[in-house]
Amino acid sequence: DVKVTQSSRYLVKRTGEKVFLECVQDMDHENMFWYRQDPGLGLRLIYFSYDVKMKEKGDIPEGYSVSREKKERFSLILESASTNQTSMYLCASSPELGFGTGPHSNQPQHFGDGTRLSIL
Amino acid sequence: SQQGEEDPQALSIQEGENATMNCSYKTSINNLQWYRQNSGRGLVHLILIRSNEREKHSGRLRVTLDTSKKSSSLLITASRAADTASYFCATTNMLTFGGGTRLMVKP
């Protein structure tokens, strides 16, 4: 089974701190994703990466950056944490973005258990 | 921009009843997927239906897709208390999820 591991289940940080959320997957997937989940807003895509050192902005990239130095690891960085970044953060990976029509397209995303981040 | 929007937002039923959730989306898709999320956990993939399919089954799950209406439905038959969770649809073209349907199955 694919395992996506997020480094912390719960994290409390202070306003203005630089925060790192780490995600590791063990299935050699090309694609990795960071979402935040808020009540009433569903899951919103922050950034995704389709290869090492490659990244693409999602719907809400402001205030965030990402790093993908190794294929298995995708880090989300809050450059200067603010209270409106208090949320549940979910990492996911997949072998295919889903744009193609070949035999390896249409693959599901595999999610970690999430990090509940509180910014005080 | 949310591609998938689930309806209803919340659903409460008795054990043994069927639960139906709907999803609407805005643009053309390659496929549509349904996921489940238990409280405080990540999402788990349930089923994928391709754009050229109209219906798909997996155990007690039945998914339909109507591309002309840009909608899909997820039916859970003979529901159990353990089915209590939030259910999301996602269109992988745009990597977005809706707000989910919160299902509560009462024993």
Coordinates of N, CA and C in Angstrom, one line a residue:
Chain A
D1 N 0.8 -1.2 0.0 CA 0.0 0.0 0.0 C 0.9 1.2 0.0
V2 N 0.4 2.2 -0.7 CA 1.1 3.5 -0.7 C 1.0 4.2 0.7
K3 N 2.1 4.7 1.1 CA 2.0 5.4 2.4 C 2.5 6.8 2.2
V4 N 1.7 7.8 2.6 CA 2.1 9.2 2.6 C 2.1 9.6 4.1
T5 N 3.3 10.1 4.5 CA 3.5 10.4 5.9 C 3.7 11.9 6.0
Q6 N 2.9 12.5 6.9 CA 3.1 13.9 7.2 C 3.8 13.9 8.6
S7 N 4.8 14.8 8.7 CA 5.7 14.8 9.9 C 5.0 15.0 11.2
S8 N 3.9 15.8 11.2 CA 3.3 16.1 12.5 C 1.8 16.0 12.3
R9 N 1.1 15.5 13.3 CA -0.4 15.5 13.3 C -0.9 16.9 13.8
Y10 N -0.3 17.4 14.8 CA -0.7 18.7 15.4 C 0.6 19.6 15.6
L11 N 0.4 20.9 15.3 CA 1.5 21.8 15.4 C 1.0 23.1 15.8
V12 N 1.6 23.8 16.8 CA 1.3 25.1 17.2 C 2.5 26.0 17.0
K13 N 2.2 27.1 16.3 CA 3.3 28.1 16.0 C 2.8 29.5 16.3
R14 N 3.7 30.4 16.3 CA 3.4 31.8 16.6 C 3.4 32.7 15.3
T15 N 2.6 33.7 15.3 CA 2.6 34.6 14.2 C 4.0 35.1 13.9
G16 N 4.3 35.1 12.6 CA 5.6 35.6 12.1 C 6.7 34.5 12.0
E17 N 6.4 33.4 12.6 CA 7.4 32.3 12.5 C 7.4 31.7 11.1
K18 N 8.6 31.1 10.8 CA 8.7 30.4 9.5 C 8.4 28.9 9.9
V19 N 7.4 28.4 9.1 CA 6.9 27.0 9.5 C 7.1 26.1 8.3
F20 N 7.6 24.9 8.7 CA 7.9 23.9 7.7 C 6.9 22.7 7.9
L21 N 6.2 22.3 6.9 CA 5.4 21.1 7.0 C 6.0 20.1 6.0
E22 N 6.3 18.9 6.5 CA 7.0 17.9 5.7 C 6.1 16.8 5.3
C23 N 6.3 16.2 4.1 CA 5.5 15.1 3.6 C 6.4 14.2 2.8
V24 N 6.3 12.9 3.1 CA 7.1 11.9 2.4 C 6.2 10.8 1.9
Q25 N 6.5 10.4 0.7 CA 5.7 9.2 0.1 C 6.7 8.1 -0.3
D26 N 6.2 6.9 -0.2 CA 7.1 5.8 -0.4 C 6.9 5.0 -1.7
M27 N 6.1 5.5 -2.6 CA 5.8 4.8 -3.8 C 6.4 5.3 -5.1
D28 N 7.4 6.2 -5.0 CA 8.0 6.7 -6.2 C 7.1 7.4 -7.1
H29 N 6.1 8.1 -6.5 CA 5.2 8.9 -7.3 C 5.8 10.2 -7.8
E30 N 5.5 10.5 -9.1 CA 6.0 11.7 -9.7 C 5.3 13.0 -9.0
N31 N 4.1 12.9 -8.7 CA 3.3 14.1 -8.4 C 3.0 14.1 -6.9
M32 N 3.1 15.3 -6.3 CA 2.8 15.5 -4.9 C 2.0 16.8 -4.8
F33 N 1.2 16.9 -3.8 CA 0.2 18.0 -3.7 C 0.1 18.5 -2.2
W34 N -0.1 19.8 -2.0 CA -0.5 20.3 -0.7 C -1.8 21.0 -0.8
Y35 N -2.7 20.6 0.1 CA -4.0 21.2 0.2 C -4.2 21.8 1.6
R36 N -5.1 22.8 1.7 CA -5.6 23.1 3.1 C -7.1 22.9 3.1
Q37 N -7.6 22.5 4.2 CA -9.0 22.2 4.4 C -9.6 23.0 5.5
D38 N -10.6 23.8 5.2 CA -11.3 24.6 6.1 C -12.8 24.4 6.1
P39 N -13.4 24.4 7.2 CA -14.9 24.2 7.3 C -15.6 25.1 6.3
G40 N -16.5 24.5 5.5 CA -17.3 25.2 4.5 C -16.6 25.6 3.2
L41 N -15.3 25.4 3.2 CA -14.5 25.7 2.0 C -14.0 24.5 1.3
G42 N -14.1 23.3 1.9 CA -13.6 22.1 1.3 C -12.0 22.1 1.2
L43 N -11.5 21.3 0.3 CA -10.1 21.3 0.1 C -9.7 22.3 -1.0
R44 N -8.7 23.0 -0.7 CA -8.2 24.0 -1.7 C -6.7 23.7 -2.0
L45 N -6.3 23.6 -3.2 CA -5.0 23.3 -3.6 C -4.1 24.5 -3.5
I46 N -2.9 24.3 -2.8 CA -2.0 25.3 -2.5 C -0.9 25.3 -3.6
Y47 N -0.2 24.2 -3.7 CA 0.8 24.0 -4.7 C 0.8 22.5 -5.1
F48 N 1.3 22.2 -6.2 CA 1.7 20.8 -6.6 C 3.0 20.7 -7.3
S49 N 3.5 19.5 -7.4 CA 4.8 19.3 -8.0 C 4.7 18.1 -8.9
Y50 N 5.2 18.1 -10.1 CA 5.1 17.0 -11.0 C 6.5 16.4 -11.2
D51 N 7.5 16.9 -10.6 CA 8.8 16.3 -10.7 C 9.7 17.0 -9.7
V52 N 10.9 16.4 -9.5 CA 11.9 17.1 -8.6 C 12.2 18.5 -9.0
K53 N 12.2 19.4 -8.1 CA 12.5 20.8 -8.3 C 11.5 21.5 -9.2
M54 N 10.4 20.9 -9.5 CA 9.3 21.5 -10.3 C 8.1 21.8 -9.4
K55 N 7.5 22.9 -9.6 CA 6.3 23.2 -8.8 C 5.4 24.1 -9.6
E56 N 4.1 24.0 -9.3 CA 3.1 24.8 -9.9 C 2.2 25.3 -8.8
K57 N 1.7 26.6 -9.0 CA 0.8 27.1 -8.1 C -0.6 26.5 -8.3
G58 N -1.3 26.4 -7.1 CA -2.6 25.9 -7.1 C -3.6 27.1 -7.0
D59 N -4.7 27.0 -6.3 CA -5.6 28.0 -6.2 C -5.3 29.1 -5.2
I60 N -4.5 28.7 -4.2 CA -4.3 29.7 -3.1 C -2.8 29.7 -2.7
P61 N -1.9 30.0 -3.5 CA -0.5 29.9 -3.2 C 0.1 31.1 -2.3
E62 N -0.7 32.1 -2.2 CA -0.2 33.3 -1.5 C 0.2 33.0 0.0
G63 N 1.3 33.4 0.4 CA 1.8 33.2 1.8 C 2.5 31.9 2.0
Y64 N 2.6 31.1 0.9 CA 3.2 29.7 1.0 C 4.3 29.6 -0.1
S65 N 5.2 28.7 0.2 CA 6.2 28.3 -0.8 C 6.4 26.8 -0.6
V66 N 7.0 26.1 -1.6 CA 7.2 24.7 -1.5 C 8.6 24.4 -1.9
S67 N 9.0 23.2 -1.6 CA 10.4 22.7 -1.9 C 10.3 21.2 -2.3
R68 N 10.9 20.8 -3.4 CA 10.9 19.4 -3.7 C 12.3 19.1 -4.2
E69 N 13.2 18.8 -3.3 CA 14.6 18.5 -3.6 C 14.8 17.0 -3.9
K70 N 13.9 16.2 -3.4 CA 14.0 14.7 -3.6 C 12.6 14.3 -4.0
K71 N 12.5 13.2 -4.8 CA 11.3 12.8 -5.3 C 10.3 12.4 -4.3
E72 N 10.8 11.8 -3.2 CA 9.8 11.3 -2.2 C 9.4 12.4 -1.2
R73 N 9.9 13.6 -1.2 CA 9.7 14.6 -0.2 C 9.2 15.9 -0.7
F74 N 8.1 16.4 -0.2 CA 7.5 17.6 -0.6 C 7.2 18.5 0.6
S75 N 7.9 19.6 0.7 CA 7.7 20.5 1.9 C 6.9 21.7 1.6
L76 N 6.1 22.0 2.5 CA 5.3 23.3 2.4 C 5.8 24.2 3.5
I77 N 6.1 25.5 3.0 CA 6.7 26.5 3.9 C 5.8 27.7 4.0
L78 N 5.6 28.0 5.3 CA 4.9 29.3 5.6 C 5.9 30.3 5.9
E79 N 6.2 31.2 5.0 CA 7.3 32.1 5.2 C 7.2 33.0 6.4
S80 N 6.0 33.5 6.7 CA 5.8 34.3 7.9 C 4.4 34.0 8.4
A81 N 4.2 33.0 9.3 CA 2.9 32.5 9.6 C 2.0 33.6 10.1
S82 N 0.7 33.5 9.7 CA -0.3 34.4 10.1 C -1.5 33.6 10.6
T83 N -2.4 34.2 11.4 CA -3.5 33.5 12.1 C -4.4 32.9 11.0
N84 N -4.5 33.6 9.9 CA -5.5 33.1 8.9 C -4.9 31.8 8.2
Q85 N -3.7 31.4 8.6 CA -3.2 30.2 8.0 C -3.4 29.0 9.0
T86 N -4.1 29.2 10.1 CA -4.6 28.2 10.9 C -5.5 27.3 10.1
S87 N -5.2 26.0 10.0 CA -6.0 25.1 9.1 C -5.5 23.7 9.3
M88 N -6.2 22.8 8.6 CA -5.8 21.4 8.4 C -5.1 21.4 7.1
Y89 N -3.8 20.9 7.1 CA -3.1 20.8 5.8 C -2.9 19.3 5.4
L90 N -3.2 19.0 4.2 CA -3.2 17.6 3.7 C -2.2 17.5 2.5
C91 N -1.4 16.5 2.6 CA -0.5 16.2 1.5 C -1.0 15.0 0.8
A92 N -0.7 14.9 -0.5 CA -1.2 13.8 -1.3 C -0.1 13.5 -2.4
S93 N -0.1 12.3 -2.9 CA 0.7 12.0 -4.0 C 0.0 11.1 -5.0
S94 N 0.4 11.1 -6.3 CA -0.2 10.3 -7.3 C 0.9 10.0 -8.4
P95 N 0.7 8.9 -9.1 CA 1.6 8.6 -10.2 C 1.3 9.4 -11.5
E96 N 0.1 10.1 -11.5 CA -0.3 10.7 -12.8 C -1.2 11.8 -12.5
L97 N -1.0 12.9 -13.2 CA -1.9 14.1 -13.0 C -3.3 14.0 -13.4
G98 N -3.5 13.0 -14.4 CA -4.9 12.8 -14.8 C -5.3 13.6 -16.0
F99 N -4.3 14.2 -16.7 CA -4.6 14.9 -17.9 C -4.6 14.0 -19.1
G100 N -3.8 12.9 -19.0 CA -3.6 12.1 -20.1 C -4.7 11.0 -20.3
T101 N -4.6 10.3 -21.4 CA -5.6 9.2 -21.7 C -4.9 7.9 -21.8
G102 N -3.6 7.8 -21.4 CA -2.9 6.5 -21.5 C -3.3 5.6 -20.4
P103 N -2.7 4.4 -20.3 CA -3.0 3.4 -19.3 C -2.7 3.8 -17.9
H104 N -1.7 4.8 -17.8 CA -1.4 5.2 -16.4 C -2.0 6.5 -16.0
S105 N -2.9 7.0 -16.8 CA -3.6 8.2 -16.4 C -4.8 7.8 -15.5
N106 N -5.5 8.8 -14.9 CA -6.6 8.5 -14.1 C -6.3 7.8 -12.8
Q107 N -5.1 8.1 -12.3 CA -4.8 7.4 -11.0 C -5.2 8.3 -9.8
P108 N -5.7 7.6 -8.8 CA -6.2 8.4 -7.6 C -5.0 9.0 -6.8
Q109 N -5.4 10.0 -6.0 CA -4.4 10.6 -5.1 C -4.4 9.8 -3.8
H110 N -3.3 9.7 -3.2 CA -3.1 9.0 -1.9 C -2.8 10.1 -0.9
F111 N -3.5 10.2 0.2 CA -3.4 11.3 1.1 C -2.7 10.8 2.4
G112 N -2.0 11.8 3.0 CA -1.6 11.6 4.4 C -2.7 11.9 5.4
D113 N -2.4 11.7 6.7 CA -3.5 12.0 7.7 C -3.7 13.4 8.1
G114 N -2.9 14.3 7.5 CA -3.1 15.7 7.7 C -2.3 16.2 8.9
T115 N -2.0 17.5 8.9 CA -1.4 18.3 10.0 C -2.3 19.4 10.4
R116 N -2.8 19.4 11.6 CA -3.6 20.4 12.1 C -2.7 21.5 12.7
L117 N -2.6 22.6 12.0 CA -1.7 23.7 12.3 C -2.5 24.9 12.9
S118 N -2.0 25.3 14.1 CA -2.6 26.5 14.8 C -1.6 27.5 14.9
I119 N -1.9 28.7 14.4 CA -1.0 29.9 14.5 C -1.6 30.8 15.5
L120 N -0.8 31.1 16.6 CA -1.3 31.9 17.7 C -0.8 33.3 17.6
Chain B
S1 N -11.2 28.1 -7.7 CA -12.3 27.6 -8.5 C -12.6 26.2 -8.2
Q2 N -13.8 25.8 -7.7 CA -14.1 24.5 -7.4 C -14.7 23.8 -8.5
Q3 N -14.1 22.6 -8.9 CA -14.7 21.9 -10.0 C -15.9 21.0 -9.5
G4 N -15.7 20.4 -8.3 CA -16.7 19.5 -7.8 C -17.5 20.2 -6.7
E5 N -18.8 20.1 -6.7 CA -19.6 20.6 -5.6 C -20.6 19.5 -5.2
E6 N -20.5 19.1 -3.9 CA -21.4 18.0 -3.5 C -22.7 18.5 -2.9
D7 N -23.7 17.7 -3.0 CA -25.0 18.0 -2.5 C -25.7 16.7 -2.0
P8 N -26.3 16.7 -0.9 CA -26.4 17.8 0.1 C -25.1 18.0 0.9
Q9 N -25.1 19.0 1.7 CA -23.9 19.3 2.5 C -23.9 18.3 3.7
A10 N -25.0 17.9 4.1 CA -25.1 17.0 5.3 C -26.3 16.1 5.0
L11 N -26.1 14.8 5.5 CA -27.1 13.8 5.3 C -27.1 12.9 6.6
S12 N -28.3 12.7 7.1 CA -28.4 11.8 8.3 C -29.4 10.7 8.0
I13 N -29.0 9.5 8.2 CA -29.9 8.4 7.9 C -29.8 7.3 8.9
Q14 N -30.7 6.3 8.9 CA -30.6 5.2 9.8 C -29.8 4.0 9.2
E15 N -29.2 3.3 10.0 CA -28.4 2.1 9.5 C -29.4 1.2 8.7
G16 N -28.9 0.7 7.6 CA -29.6 -0.1 6.7 C -30.3 0.6 5.5
E17 N -30.4 1.9 5.7 CA -31.0 2.7 4.6 C -29.9 3.0 3.5
N18 N -30.3 3.5 2.4 CA -29.4 3.9 1.3 C -29.1 5.3 1.4
A19 N -27.9 5.7 1.1 CA -27.5 7.1 1.1 C -27.1 7.5 -0.3
T20 N -27.6 8.6 -0.8 CA -27.3 9.1 -2.1 C -26.7 10.5 -2.0
M21 N -25.5 10.7 -2.6 CA -24.9 12.0 -2.6 C -24.6 12.4 -4.1
N22 N -24.7 13.7 -4.4 CA -24.6 14.2 -5.7 C -23.4 15.1 -5.8
C23 N -22.9 15.2 -7.1 CA -21.7 16.0 -7.3 C -22.0 16.7 -8.7
S24 N -21.7 18.0 -8.7 CA -21.8 18.7 -10.0 C -20.5 19.4 -10.3
Y25 N -20.1 19.5 -11.6 CA -18.9 20.1 -12.0 C -19.1 21.0 -13.1
K26 N -18.1 21.8 -13.5 CA -18.3 22.9 -14.4 C -17.8 22.7 -15.8
T27 N -16.6 22.0 -15.9 CA -16.0 21.8 -17.3 C -15.9 20.4 -17.7
S28 N -15.4 20.1 -18.9 CA -15.3 18.7 -19.3 C -14.2 18.0 -18.5
I29 N -14.4 16.7 -18.3 CA -13.4 16.0 -17.5 C -12.9 14.7 -18.2
N30 N -11.8 14.2 -17.7 CA -11.4 12.9 -18.1 C -12.0 11.8 -17.3
N31 N -12.1 12.1 -16.0 CA -12.7 11.2 -15.0 C -13.1 11.9 -13.8
L32 N -13.9 11.2 -13.0 CA -14.3 11.8 -11.7 C -14.1 10.7 -10.6
Q33 N -13.7 11.2 -9.5 CA -13.4 10.3 -8.4 C -14.1 10.7 -7.1
W34 N -14.4 9.7 -6.4 CA -15.0 9.9 -5.1 C -14.1 9.4 -4.0
Y35 N -14.0 10.2 -2.9 CA -13.2 10.0 -1.8 C -14.0 10.0 -0.5
R36 N -13.5 9.4 0.5 CA -14.1 9.4 1.8 C -13.1 9.9 2.8
Q37 N -13.5 10.7 3.8 CA -12.7 11.2 4.9 C -13.3 11.0 6.2
N38 N -12.7 10.1 7.0 CA -13.1 10.0 8.4 C -12.6 11.2 9.2
S39 N -13.3 11.5 10.3 CA -13.0 12.7 11.1 C -11.6 12.8 11.5
G40 N -10.9 13.9 11.1 CA -9.5 14.1 11.6 C -8.5 13.3 10.8
R41 N -8.9 12.7 9.7 CA -8.0 11.9 8.9 C -7.9 12.4 7.5
G42 N -7.0 11.8 6.7 CA -6.8 12.1 5.3 C -7.9 11.5 4.5
L43 N -7.9 11.8 3.2 CA -8.9 11.3 2.3 C -8.5 9.9 1.8
V44 N -9.5 9.1 1.6 CA -9.2 7.7 1.0 C -10.0 7.6 -0.3
H45 N -9.3 7.1 -1.3 CA -10.0 7.0 -2.6 C -11.0 5.8 -2.6
L46 N -12.2 6.0 -3.1 CA -13.2 5.0 -3.1 C -13.4 4.4 -4.5
I47 N -13.6 5.3 -5.5 CA -13.9 4.8 -6.8 C -13.7 5.9 -7.8
L48 N -13.3 5.4 -9.0 CA -13.1 6.3 -10.2 C -14.0 5.9 -11.3
I49 N -14.6 6.9 -11.9 CA -15.4 6.6 -13.1 C -14.9 7.5 -14.3
R50 N -14.6 6.9 -15.4 CA -14.1 7.6 -16.5 C -15.2 8.3 -17.3
S51 N -14.8 9.3 -18.1 CA -15.8 10.1 -18.8 C -16.6 9.3 -19.8
N52 N -16.1 8.1 -20.2 CA -16.9 7.3 -21.2 C -17.7 6.2 -20.5
E53 N -17.7 6.2 -19.2 CA -18.5 5.3 -18.4 C -19.8 6.0 -17.9
R54 N -20.8 5.2 -17.7 CA -22.1 5.8 -17.2 C -22.4 5.3 -15.7
E55 N -21.9 4.1 -15.4 CA -22.2 3.6 -14.1 C -21.0 2.6 -13.7
K56 N -20.8 2.6 -12.4 CA -19.7 1.7 -11.9 C -20.1 1.2 -10.5
H57 N -19.7 0.0 -10.2 CA -20.0 -0.6 -8.9 C -18.8 -1.0 -8.2
S58 N -18.8 -0.9 -6.9 CA -17.7 -1.5 -6.1 C -18.3 -1.8 -4.7
G59 N -18.5 -3.1 -4.5 CA -19.2 -3.5 -3.2 C -20.5 -2.8 -3.0
R60 N -20.7 -2.1 -2.0 CA -22.0 -1.4 -1.7 C -22.0 -0.1 -2.3
L61 N -21.0 0.3 -3.1 CA -21.0 1.6 -3.7 C -21.4 1.5 -5.2
R62 N -22.2 2.5 -5.6 CA -22.6 2.6 -7.0 C -22.5 4.1 -7.4
V63 N -21.7 4.3 -8.5 CA -21.5 5.6 -8.9 C -22.0 5.7 -10.3
T64 N -22.7 6.8 -10.6 CA -23.2 7.2 -12.0 C -22.6 8.5 -12.4
L65 N -22.5 8.6 -13.7 CA -21.9 9.8 -14.3 C -22.8 10.2 -15.5
D66 N -23.2 11.5 -15.5 CA -23.9 12.0 -16.6 C -23.2 13.2 -17.1
T67 N -22.4 13.0 -18.2 CA -21.6 14.1 -18.7 C -22.4 15.2 -19.3
S68 N -23.6 14.9 -19.8 CA -24.4 15.9 -20.4 C -24.9 16.9 -19.4
K69 N -25.1 16.4 -18.2 CA -25.5 17.3 -17.1 C -24.4 17.7 -16.2
K70 N -23.2 17.2 -16.5 CA -22.0 17.5 -15.6 C -22.3 17.2 -14.2
S71 N -22.8 15.9 -14.0 CA -23.1 15.5 -12.6 C -22.8 14.1 -12.4
S72 N -22.6 13.7 -11.1 CA -22.3 12.4 -10.7 C -23.1 12.1 -9.4
S73 N -23.4 10.8 -9.2 CA -24.0 10.5 -7.9 C -23.3 9.3 -7.3
L74 N -23.2 9.3 -6.0 CA -22.6 8.1 -5.2 C -23.8 7.6 -4.4
L75 N -24.0 6.3 -4.5 CA -25.0 5.6 -3.7 C -24.3 4.6 -2.9
I76 N -24.6 4.7 -1.6 CA -24.1 3.7 -0.6 C -25.4 2.9 -0.2
T77 N -25.4 1.6 -0.5 CA -26.5 0.8 -0.1 C -26.3 0.1 1.2
A78 N -27.4 -0.2 1.9 CA -27.4 -0.9 3.2 C -26.4 -0.2 4.1
S79 N -26.5 1.0 4.4 CA -25.5 1.8 5.1 C -25.3 1.2 6.5
R80 N -24.1 1.4 7.0 CA -23.6 1.0 8.3 C -23.1 2.2 9.1
A81 N -23.1 2.1 10.4 CA -22.6 3.2 11.2 C -21.2 3.6 10.8
A82 N -20.4 2.6 10.4 CA -19.0 2.8 10.0 C -18.9 3.6 8.7
D83 N -20.0 3.8 8.0 CA -20.0 4.6 6.8 C -20.0 6.1 7.2
T84 N -20.2 6.4 8.4 CA -20.2 7.8 8.9 C -18.9 8.5 8.5
A85 N -18.9 9.5 7.7 CA -17.7 10.2 7.2 C -18.2 11.3 6.3
S86 N -17.2 12.0 5.8 CA -17.4 13.0 4.7 C -17.0 12.4 3.4
Y87 N -17.8 12.7 2.4 CA -17.5 12.2 1.1 C -17.3 13.3 0.1
F88 N -16.3 13.2 -0.7 CA -15.9 14.3 -1.7 C -15.8 13.7 -3.1
C89 N -16.2 14.5 -4.0 CA -15.9 14.2 -5.4 C -14.8 15.1 -5.9
A90 N -14.0 14.6 -6.9 CA -12.9 15.4 -7.4 C -12.8 15.1 -8.9
T91 N -12.5 16.1 -9.6 CA -12.3 16.0 -11.0 C -10.8 16.2 -11.2
T92 N -10.1 15.2 -11.6 CA -8.6 15.2 -11.6 C -8.0 16.2 -12.6
N93 N -8.8 16.5 -13.6 CA -8.3 17.5 -14.5 C -7.8 18.8 -13.8
M94 N -8.6 19.2 -12.9 CA -8.2 20.5 -12.2 C -7.8 20.3 -10.8
L95 N -7.7 19.1 -10.3 CA -7.1 18.8 -9.0 C -7.9 19.5 -7.9
T96 N -9.2 19.6 -8.0 CA -9.9 20.3 -7.0 C -11.0 19.5 -6.5
F97 N -11.4 19.7 -5.2 CA -12.4 19.0 -4.5 C -13.5 19.9 -4.1
G98 N -14.7 19.4 -4.0 CA -15.8 20.2 -3.4 C -15.7 20.2 -1.9
G99 N -16.8 20.8 -1.3 CA -16.8 20.9 0.1 C -17.2 19.7 0.9
G100 N -17.7 18.7 0.1 CA -18.0 17.4 0.7 C -19.5 17.3 1.2
T101 N -19.9 16.1 1.4 CA -21.2 15.7 2.0 C -20.9 15.0 3.3
R102 N -21.4 15.5 4.4 CA -21.1 14.9 5.7 C -22.3 13.9 6.0
L103 N -21.9 12.6 6.0 CA -22.9 11.6 6.1 C -22.9 11.0 7.6
M104 N -24.0 11.0 8.2 CA -24.1 10.4 9.5 C -25.1 9.2 9.4
V105 N -24.6 8.0 9.8 CA -25.5 6.9 9.8 C -25.7 6.5 11.3
K106 N -27.0 6.5 11.7 CA -27.3 6.3 13.1 C -27.6 4.8 13.3
P107 N -27.0 4.2 14.3 CA -27.2 2.8 14.5 C -28.6 2.5 15.0

